[in-house]
Coordinates of N, CA and C in Angstrom, one line a residue:
X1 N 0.9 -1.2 0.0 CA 0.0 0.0 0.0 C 0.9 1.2 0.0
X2 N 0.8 2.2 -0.8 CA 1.7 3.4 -1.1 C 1.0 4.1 0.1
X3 N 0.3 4.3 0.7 CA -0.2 5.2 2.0 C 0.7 4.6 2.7
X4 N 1.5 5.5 3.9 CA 2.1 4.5 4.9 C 1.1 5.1 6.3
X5 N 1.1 6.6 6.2 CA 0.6 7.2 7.1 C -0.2 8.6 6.7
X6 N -1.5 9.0 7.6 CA -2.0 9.9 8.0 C -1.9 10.9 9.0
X7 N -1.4 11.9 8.9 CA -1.9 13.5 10.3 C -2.5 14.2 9.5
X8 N -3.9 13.9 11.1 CA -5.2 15.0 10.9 C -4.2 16.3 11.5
X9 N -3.8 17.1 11.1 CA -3.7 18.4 11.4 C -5.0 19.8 12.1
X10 N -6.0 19.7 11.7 CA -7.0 20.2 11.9 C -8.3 19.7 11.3
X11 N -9.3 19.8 12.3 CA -10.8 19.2 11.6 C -11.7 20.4 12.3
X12 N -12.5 21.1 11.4 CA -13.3 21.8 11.9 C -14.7 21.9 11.1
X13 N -15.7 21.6 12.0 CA -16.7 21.5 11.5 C -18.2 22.4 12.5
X14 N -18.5 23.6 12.1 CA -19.5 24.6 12.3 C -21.5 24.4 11.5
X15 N -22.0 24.3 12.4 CA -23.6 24.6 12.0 C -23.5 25.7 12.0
X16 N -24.4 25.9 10.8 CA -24.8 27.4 10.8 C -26.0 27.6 11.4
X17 N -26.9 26.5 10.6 CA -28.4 26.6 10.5 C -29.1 25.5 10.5
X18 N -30.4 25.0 10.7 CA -30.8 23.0 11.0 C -31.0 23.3 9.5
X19 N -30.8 22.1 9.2 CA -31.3 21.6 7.8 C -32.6 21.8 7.2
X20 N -32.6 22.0 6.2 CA -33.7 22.2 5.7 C -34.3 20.8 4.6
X21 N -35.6 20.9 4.0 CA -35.8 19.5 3.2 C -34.6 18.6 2.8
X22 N -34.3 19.7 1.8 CA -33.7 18.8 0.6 C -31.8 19.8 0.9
X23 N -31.1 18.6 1.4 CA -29.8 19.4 1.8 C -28.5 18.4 0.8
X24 N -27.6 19.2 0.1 CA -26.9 18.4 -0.8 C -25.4 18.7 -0.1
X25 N -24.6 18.1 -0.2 CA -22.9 17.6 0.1 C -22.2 17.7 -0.7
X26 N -21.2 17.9 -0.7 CA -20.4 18.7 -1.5 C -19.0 18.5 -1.0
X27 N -18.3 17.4 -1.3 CA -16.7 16.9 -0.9 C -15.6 17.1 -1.4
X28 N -14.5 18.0 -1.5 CA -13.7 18.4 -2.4 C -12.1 18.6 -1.7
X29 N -12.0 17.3 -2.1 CA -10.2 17.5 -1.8 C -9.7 18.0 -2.1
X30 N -7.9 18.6 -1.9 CA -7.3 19.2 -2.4 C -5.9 19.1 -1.7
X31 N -5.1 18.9 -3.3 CA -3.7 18.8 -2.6 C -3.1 20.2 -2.6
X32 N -2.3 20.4 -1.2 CA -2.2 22.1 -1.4 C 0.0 21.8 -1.6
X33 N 0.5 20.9 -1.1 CA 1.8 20.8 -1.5 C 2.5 19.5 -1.7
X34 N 2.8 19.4 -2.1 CA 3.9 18.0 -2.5 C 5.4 18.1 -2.2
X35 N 6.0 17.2 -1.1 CA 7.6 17.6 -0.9 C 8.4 15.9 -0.6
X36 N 9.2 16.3 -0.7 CA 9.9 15.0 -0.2 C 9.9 15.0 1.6
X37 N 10.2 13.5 1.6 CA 9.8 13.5 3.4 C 10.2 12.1 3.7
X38 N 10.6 11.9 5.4 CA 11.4 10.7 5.3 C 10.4 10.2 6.7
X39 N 10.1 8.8 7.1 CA 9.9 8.4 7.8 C 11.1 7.3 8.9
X40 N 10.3 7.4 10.1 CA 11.6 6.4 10.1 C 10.8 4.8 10.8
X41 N 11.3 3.9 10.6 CA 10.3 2.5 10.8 C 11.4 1.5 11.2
X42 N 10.5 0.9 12.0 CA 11.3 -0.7 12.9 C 12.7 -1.0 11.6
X43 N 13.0 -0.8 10.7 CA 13.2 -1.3 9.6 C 14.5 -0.5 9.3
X44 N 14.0 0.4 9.6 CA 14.9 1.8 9.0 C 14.3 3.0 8.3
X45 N 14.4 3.9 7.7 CA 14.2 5.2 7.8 C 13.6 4.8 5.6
X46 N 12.6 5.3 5.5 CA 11.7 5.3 4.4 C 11.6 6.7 4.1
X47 N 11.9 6.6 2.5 CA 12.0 8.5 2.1 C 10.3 7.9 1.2
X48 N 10.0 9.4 1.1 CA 8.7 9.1 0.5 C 8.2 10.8 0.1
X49 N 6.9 10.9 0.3 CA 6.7 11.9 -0.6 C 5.4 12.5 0.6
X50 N 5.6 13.7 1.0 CA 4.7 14.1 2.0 C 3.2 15.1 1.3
X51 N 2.4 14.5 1.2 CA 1.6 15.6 0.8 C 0.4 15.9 1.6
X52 N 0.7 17.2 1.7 CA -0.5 18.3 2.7 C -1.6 18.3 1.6
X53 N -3.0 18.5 2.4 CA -4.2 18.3 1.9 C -4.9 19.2 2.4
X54 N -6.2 19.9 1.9 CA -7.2 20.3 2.6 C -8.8 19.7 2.1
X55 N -9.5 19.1 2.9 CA -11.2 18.8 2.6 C -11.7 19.1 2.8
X56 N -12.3 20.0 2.1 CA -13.7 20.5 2.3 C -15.2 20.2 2.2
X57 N -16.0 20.0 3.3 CA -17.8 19.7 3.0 C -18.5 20.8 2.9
X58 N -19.3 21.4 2.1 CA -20.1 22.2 2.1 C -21.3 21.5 1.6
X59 N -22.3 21.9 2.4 CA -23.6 22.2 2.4 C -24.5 23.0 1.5
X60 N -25.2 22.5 0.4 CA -26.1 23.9 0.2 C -27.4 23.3 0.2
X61 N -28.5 23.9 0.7 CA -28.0 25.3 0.9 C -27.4 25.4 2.6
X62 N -26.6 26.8 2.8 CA -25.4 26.9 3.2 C -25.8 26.7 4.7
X63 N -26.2 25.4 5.6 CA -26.7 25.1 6.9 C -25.5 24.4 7.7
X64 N -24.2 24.7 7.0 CA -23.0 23.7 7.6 C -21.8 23.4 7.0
X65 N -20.4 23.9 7.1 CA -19.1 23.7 7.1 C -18.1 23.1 7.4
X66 N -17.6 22.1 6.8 CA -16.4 21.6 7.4 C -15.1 21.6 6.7
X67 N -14.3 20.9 7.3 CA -12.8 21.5 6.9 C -11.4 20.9 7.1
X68 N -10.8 20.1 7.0 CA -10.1 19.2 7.5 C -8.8 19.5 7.1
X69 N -7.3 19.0 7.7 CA -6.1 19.8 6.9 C -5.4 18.8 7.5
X70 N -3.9 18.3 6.9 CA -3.2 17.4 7.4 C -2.7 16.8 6.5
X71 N -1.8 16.1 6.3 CA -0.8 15.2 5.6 C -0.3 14.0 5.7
X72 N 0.0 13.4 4.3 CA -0.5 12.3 3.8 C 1.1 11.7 3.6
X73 N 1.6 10.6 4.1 CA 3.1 10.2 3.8 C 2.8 9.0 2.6
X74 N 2.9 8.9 1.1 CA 3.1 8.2 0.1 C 4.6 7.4 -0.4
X75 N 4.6 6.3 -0.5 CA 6.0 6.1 -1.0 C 5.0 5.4 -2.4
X76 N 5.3 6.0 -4.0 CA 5.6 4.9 -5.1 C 6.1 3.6 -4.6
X77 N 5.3 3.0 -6.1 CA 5.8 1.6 -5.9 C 6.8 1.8 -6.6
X78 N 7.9 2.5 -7.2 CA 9.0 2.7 -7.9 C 9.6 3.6 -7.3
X79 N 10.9 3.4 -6.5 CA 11.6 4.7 -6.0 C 11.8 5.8 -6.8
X80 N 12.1 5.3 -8.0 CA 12.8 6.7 -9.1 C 11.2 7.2 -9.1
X81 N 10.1 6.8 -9.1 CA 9.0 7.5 -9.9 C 9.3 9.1 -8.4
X82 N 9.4 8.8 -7.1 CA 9.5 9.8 -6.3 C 10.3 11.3 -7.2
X83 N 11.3 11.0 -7.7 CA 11.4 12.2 -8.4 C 10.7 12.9 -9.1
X84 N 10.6 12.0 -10.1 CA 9.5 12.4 -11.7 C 8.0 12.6 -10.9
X85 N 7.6 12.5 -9.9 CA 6.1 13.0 -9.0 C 6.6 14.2 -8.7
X86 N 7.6 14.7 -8.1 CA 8.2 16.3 -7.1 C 8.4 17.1 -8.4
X87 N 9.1 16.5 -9.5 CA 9.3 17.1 -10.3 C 7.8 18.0 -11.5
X88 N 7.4 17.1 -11.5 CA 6.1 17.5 -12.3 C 5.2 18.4 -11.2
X89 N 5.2 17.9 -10.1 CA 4.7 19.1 -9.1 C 5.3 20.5 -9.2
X90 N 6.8 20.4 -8.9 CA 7.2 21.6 -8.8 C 7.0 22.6 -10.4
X91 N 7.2 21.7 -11.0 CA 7.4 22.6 -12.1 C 5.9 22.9 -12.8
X92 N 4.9 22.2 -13.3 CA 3.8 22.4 -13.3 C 2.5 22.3 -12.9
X93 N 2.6 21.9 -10.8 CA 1.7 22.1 -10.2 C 0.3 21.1 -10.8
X94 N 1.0 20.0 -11.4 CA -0.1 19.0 -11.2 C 0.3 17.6 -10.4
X95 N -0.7 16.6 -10.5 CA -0.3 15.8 -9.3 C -1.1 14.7 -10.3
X96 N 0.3 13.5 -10.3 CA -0.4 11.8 -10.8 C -1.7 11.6 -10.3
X97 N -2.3 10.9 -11.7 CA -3.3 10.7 -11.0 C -3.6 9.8 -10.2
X98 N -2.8 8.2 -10.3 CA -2.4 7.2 -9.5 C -2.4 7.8 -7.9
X99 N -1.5 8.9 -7.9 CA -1.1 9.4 -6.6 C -2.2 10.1 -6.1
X100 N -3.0 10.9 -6.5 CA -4.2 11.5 -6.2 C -5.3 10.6 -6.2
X101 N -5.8 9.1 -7.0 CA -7.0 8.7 -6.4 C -6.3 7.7 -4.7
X102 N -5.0 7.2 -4.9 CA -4.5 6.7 -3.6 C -4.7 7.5 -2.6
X103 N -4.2 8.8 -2.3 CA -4.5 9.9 -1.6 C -5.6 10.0 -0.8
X104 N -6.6 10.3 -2.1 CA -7.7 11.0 -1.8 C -8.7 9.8 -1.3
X105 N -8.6 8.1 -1.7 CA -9.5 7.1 -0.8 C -8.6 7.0 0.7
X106 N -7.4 7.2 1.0 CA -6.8 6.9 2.0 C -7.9 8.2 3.3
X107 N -7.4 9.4 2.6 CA -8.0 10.2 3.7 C -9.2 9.9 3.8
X108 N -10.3 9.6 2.7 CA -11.3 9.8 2.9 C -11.6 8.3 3.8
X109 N -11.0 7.2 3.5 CA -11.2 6.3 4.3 C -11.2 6.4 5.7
X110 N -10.0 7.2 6.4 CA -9.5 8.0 7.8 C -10.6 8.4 8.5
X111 N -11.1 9.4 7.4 CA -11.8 10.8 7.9 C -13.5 10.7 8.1
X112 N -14.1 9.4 7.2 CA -15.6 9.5 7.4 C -15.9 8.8 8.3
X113 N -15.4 8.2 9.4 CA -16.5 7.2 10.4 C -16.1 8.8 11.6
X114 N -15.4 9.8 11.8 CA -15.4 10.6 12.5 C -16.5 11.7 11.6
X115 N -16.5 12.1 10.7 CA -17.2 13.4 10.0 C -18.7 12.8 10.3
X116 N -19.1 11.2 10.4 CA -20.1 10.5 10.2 C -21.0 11.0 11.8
X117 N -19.8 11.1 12.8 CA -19.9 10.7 14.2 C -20.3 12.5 14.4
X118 N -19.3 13.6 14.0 CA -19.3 14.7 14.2 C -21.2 15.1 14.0
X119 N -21.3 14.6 12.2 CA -22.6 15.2 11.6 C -23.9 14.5 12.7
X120 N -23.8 13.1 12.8 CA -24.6 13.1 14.0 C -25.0 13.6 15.1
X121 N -24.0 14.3 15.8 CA -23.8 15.1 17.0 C -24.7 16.4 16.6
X122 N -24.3 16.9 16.0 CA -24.5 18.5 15.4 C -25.8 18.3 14.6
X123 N -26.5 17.2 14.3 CA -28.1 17.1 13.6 C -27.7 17.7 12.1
X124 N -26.8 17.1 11.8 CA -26.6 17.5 10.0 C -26.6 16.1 9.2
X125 N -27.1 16.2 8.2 CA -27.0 15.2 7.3 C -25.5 14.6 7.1
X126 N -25.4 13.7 7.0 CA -24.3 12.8 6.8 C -23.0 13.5 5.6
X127 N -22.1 12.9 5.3 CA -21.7 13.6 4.2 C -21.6 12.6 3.3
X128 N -22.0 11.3 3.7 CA -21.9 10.2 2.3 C -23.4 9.8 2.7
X129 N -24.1 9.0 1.7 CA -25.2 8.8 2.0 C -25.0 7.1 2.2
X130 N -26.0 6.9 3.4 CA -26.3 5.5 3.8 C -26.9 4.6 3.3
X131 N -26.4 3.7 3.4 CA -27.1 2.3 2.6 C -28.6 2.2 3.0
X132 N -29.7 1.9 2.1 CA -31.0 2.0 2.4 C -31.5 0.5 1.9
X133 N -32.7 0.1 2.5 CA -33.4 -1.2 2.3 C -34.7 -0.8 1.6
X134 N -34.8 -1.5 0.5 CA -36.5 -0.9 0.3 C -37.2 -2.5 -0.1
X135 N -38.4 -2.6 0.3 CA -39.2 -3.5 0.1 C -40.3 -3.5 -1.4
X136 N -40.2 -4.3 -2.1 CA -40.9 -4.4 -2.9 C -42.1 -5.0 -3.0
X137 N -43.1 -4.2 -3.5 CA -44.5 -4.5 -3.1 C -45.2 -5.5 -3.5
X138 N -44.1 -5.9 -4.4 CA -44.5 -7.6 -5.3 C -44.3 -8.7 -4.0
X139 N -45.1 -9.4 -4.0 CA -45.1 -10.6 -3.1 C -45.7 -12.3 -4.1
X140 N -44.8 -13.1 -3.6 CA -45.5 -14.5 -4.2 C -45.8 -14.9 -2.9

């Protein structure tokens, strides 16, 4: 697994207003830097690739805020690829996409059974939606 590790840095999440009928979610990651970074493990010391994040939930209409910030330690499954990732970052500020959907399931994996726990506290709609049962009115 290219994820080795997660830091939640900040999670902040504000009610504005109670929900109203019909409330929609709105989840939007974002990688805000890409650097080199080293870990160190029972093993020995692991270089890898640190990337800071921010997520954002918004609500519309606008009954609730959240906000999360922290960083993500990645190693490639190819050492050399570590360059050719910092490099394409630095120089034109985009991010693999391999490395961005790994990223973005890792945090989101982290981050929803707490956002789940928060939105229930605070009486807000979820930010992913729940598995539902429905019965069909056909019967033999």
């Amino acid at each position: 697994m290219p994820v080795l590790g997660i830091n939640i840095r900040k999670i902040s999440i504000e009610k504005i207003k109670g929900p109203t009928a019909q409330v929609e979610v709105d989840l939007t990651p974002k990688i805000k830097e890409l650097r080199l970074g080293e870990i160190r493990t029972p093993s020995g010391r692991v270089n890898g690739i640190e990337v800071l994040f921010e997520y954002t939930i918004t609500y519309k209409p606008d009954v609730a805020r959240a906000f999360i910030e922290g960083l993500v330690f990645y190693t490639p499954k190819n050492k050399e690829d570590t360059d050719k990732i910092l490099d394409t970052w630095e120089n034109e500020n985009k991010v693999d996409p391999y490395l961005f959907a790994e990223v973005v399931n890792a945090i989101t994996n982290e981050i929803m059974p707490t956002l789940m726990s928060l939105s229930k506290q605070l009486r807000l709609p979820y930010p992913i939606p729940l598995p539902r049962v429905n019965v069909s009115a056909k019967r033999e």
